[in-house]
Amino acid sequence: MAIYSDRFNRGEKLSTVKSAVAQYGILVLMLALAAGLWRLQILGASNFKELAEENRIRKEPIMAPRGRLFDRDGRLLVDNYPSVSCFLVREQNNNLDDDLPLIAQGLHLDLDQLKATLKHYRAAPGYQPIPIKQDISADEQAFVEAHRNELPELETIDVERRLYPRDGFAAHLIGYVGEVSDDDLNQARYAMYEPGQIVGKAGVEATYDQILRGQDGSRDVEVDSHGREVAYVRTQHATPGQDLKLTIDIDIQRAAELALGEANGAVVAMDPRNGEILALVSHPNYDPNAFAVRIKRDDWNKLITDPRHPLMNKAIQDQLAPGSTFKIIMSAAGLQEGVAEDMKVNCVGGGSFYGRFFKCDKHHGVLGISQAIPLSCDTFFYALAQKLGIDTIAKYATSFGLSQKTGIDLPNEMTGVMPSTKWEWKNYHQRYYPGNTISVGIGQGETQVTPIQLVRALSGIASDGHLVRPHFVNPNQLPAEFRTAVFDSFPGSGAKNVSLDENTWMTITDGMAAATTSGTAAAAHINGIDFAGKTGTAQVVGGGDTHTKGGSRTPNAWFVGMVPRRNPEIAVVVLQEHGDWGASSALIAQKVIIAYINKQRKTDHNVLDQAGAGDKPVEVGAVWSSPSEEAKREAKRGGKRDSEQAENSFGAGHYFLNPPPAAAAKDLAARQAPLLPLFAVPLRWRESLPNKDSLE
């Protein structure tokens, strides 16, 4: 009995321990459950509420319209047009692969290309919209709407696409936009961009992308279980990009493009007083509208394989020998060094230097620098180069901005090349051969410049050593921080002053003026206009003396001109690749200069049609009024009030006037030069009008 009692007591005691353990275990579980409920219902309430809202609310982006571009007179240059893009959201459908054939068929897409697009975005979050087609047509929009239930993954977004001028007008200065690429996203400047966003890719569009693109907004839309929109919940409006007024003039730009025509090359017109670019042409060009949506692969391959390089902005990237235009730099160096002023050279069709004969295109006889500039005598500048030496030439060339970027606010500007003993050693680890200096003296040899460098340098010399920073956007339009960023992003020699003696300035500018009257650019002379310039015919590698225009061995034709000769208000550079003689480029610059002059003279109703056009009759229309006979009688009687109330008679007619002869116009211009230093004096129409009675 005792034994049984002890076992009973031990069993009862063991049962009590188990019970306590079980109770505590249950308590711990309850506490854990309570903590979990607290975390889910209290601490995580906001998070789960957001997740629940996302299941019910869809966030649609509102794309900011890009800022528009205007010319200097406020005329619209680049606009936007409304468009619809189609996106695909993978989280809306788990059976996406099964829907791809139908999507490709309805949106007129290549199925393999569509699959490749999705593969490209495979690492992106499922909620991120994937752009599959931009600028969809009306029937494609109808397809998306009609298949909302079957294809809930398809979404459309309203966007504004770029609308550029037709026929590639001003393409290289405007640039184009395109979808940000993977390579772009790896760069610091694109750190804030998302895949699929549109960015500036070239020209002004690229430089001022941050200003032009604005800030995207969003719209929260309530949707049902099928993804159909039920109601708008809230909207964060997009901030449009800032409009920009460019320095270019559409009229001068058009004149430059028409003047260059189909020739390969570049034209730049600049105001040397402040660096404003009035026109910039590079040919061949391209159509920026092809990039506004997404350029086709075949079209892209044609552009990048074209041997004429249509995507190259030749105004700032083409690096070529400047030919005889470099003689203006040589003249400045020779005069400043006291070598060229009294120097006389006998040109017998060339000269011997360093044991070799260097040819000149003509036998000029004995001449000094005042004749050598307008006649472009190679022999004179061969001798001058020998006296100066390569390092002195390089010193002055670099002081005028050669072998450096100008700092123009366009991407990918090139620097050019200016040889020197230091340059030779750095690049070829050898001493500079003095005989090469002779070729450099006439802008040949290793010397390479861009058109923008050349027009800045020569117009700077004509401006008494004042060089400017070329630009397309007035910095006053930009926020201070962005303005600083532009200057930092586009380094160059910028605005500077190079000290010139007065004799240097006068001799060179008078020589360039003589070039357009009796020198190599005489065919481009404009009556009554103080037009100065310098031609350049630069041989290409292996070119020899072949002058078959357009051939691969034909020299490049340069011209830099300005109006007036000193302190010019417009300077124009023209480059024709394989264009033969520089005089042909002078005729192109002449047309641009005339367009500029006409622009200035419109208010005087005295538009200059063309060089020598002053001899052509000018058609004039007129409307006039005269007092009636009754009014005349009232006036004789002293009835002034009655005569004013009497009806007047009106007349109209048209006739032709012969403008004053060129000599008379020049004499009149000389007498009024202090008032109009730039242009020939406007015709005095009122003094030339015939009596109204002689009009029919």
mmCIF file with all atom_site columns, C-alpha atoms in Angstrom, residues 22-38:
data_model
loop_
_atom_site.group_PDB
_atom_site.id
_atom_site.type_symbol
_atom_site.label_atom_id
_atom_site.label_alt_id
_atom_site.label_comp_id
_atom_site.label_asym_id
_atom_site.label_entity_id
_atom_site.label_seq_id
_atom_site.pdbx_PDB_ins_code
_atom_site.Cartn_x
_atom_site.Cartn_y
_atom_site.Cartn_z
_atom_site.occupancy
_atom_site.B_iso_or_equiv
_atom_site.pdbx_formal_charge
_atom_site.auth_seq_id
_atom_site.auth_comp_id
_atom_site.auth_asym_id
_atom_site.auth_atom_id
_atom_site.pdbx_PDB_model_num
ATOM 1  C CA . ALA A 1 22 ? 2.146  23.659 -21.130 1.00 0.00 ? 22 ALA A CA 1
ATOM 2  C CA . GLN A 1 23 ? 0.535  26.738 -19.651 1.00 0.00 ? 23 GLN A CA 1
ATOM 3  C CA . TYR A 1 24 ? 3.681  28.795 -20.026 1.00 0.00 ? 24 TYR A CA 1
ATOM 4  C CA . GLY A 1 25 ? 4.140  27.555 -23.555 1.00 0.00 ? 25 GLY A CA 1
ATOM 5  C CA . ILE A 1 26 ? 0.633  28.600 -24.449 1.00 0.00 ? 26 ILE A CA 1
ATOM 6  C CA . LEU A 1 27 ? 1.271  31.984 -22.872 1.00 0.00 ? 27 LEU A CA 1
ATOM 7  C CA . VAL A 1 28 ? 4.411  32.491 -24.952 1.00 0.00 ? 28 VAL A CA 1
ATOM 8  C CA . LEU A 1 29 ? 2.568  31.557 -28.105 1.00 0.00 ? 29 LEU A CA 1
ATOM 9  C CA . MET A 1 30 ? -0.226 33.974 -27.253 1.00 0.00 ? 30 MET A CA 1
ATOM 10 C CA . LEU A 1 31 ? 2.263  36.733 -26.625 1.00 0.00 ? 31 LEU A CA 1
ATOM 11 C CA . ALA A 1 32 ? 3.994  36.023 -29.926 1.00 0.00 ? 32 ALA A CA 1
ATOM 12 C CA . LEU A 1 33 ? 0.661  36.044 -31.708 1.00 0.00 ? 33 LEU A CA 1
ATOM 13 C CA . ALA A 1 34 ? -0.265 39.292 -30.031 1.00 0.00 ? 34 ALA A CA 1
ATOM 14 C CA . ALA A 1 35 ? 3.080  40.820 -31.024 1.00 0.00 ? 35 ALA A CA 1
ATOM 15 C CA . GLY A 1 36 ? 2.558  39.711 -34.595 1.00 0.00 ? 36 GLY A CA 1
ATOM 16 C CA . LEU A 1 37 ? -0.905 41.189 -34.663 1.00 0.00 ? 37 LEU A CA 1
ATOM 17 C CA . TRP A 1 38 ? 0.475  44.419 -33.207 1.00 0.00 ? 38 TRP A CA 1
#
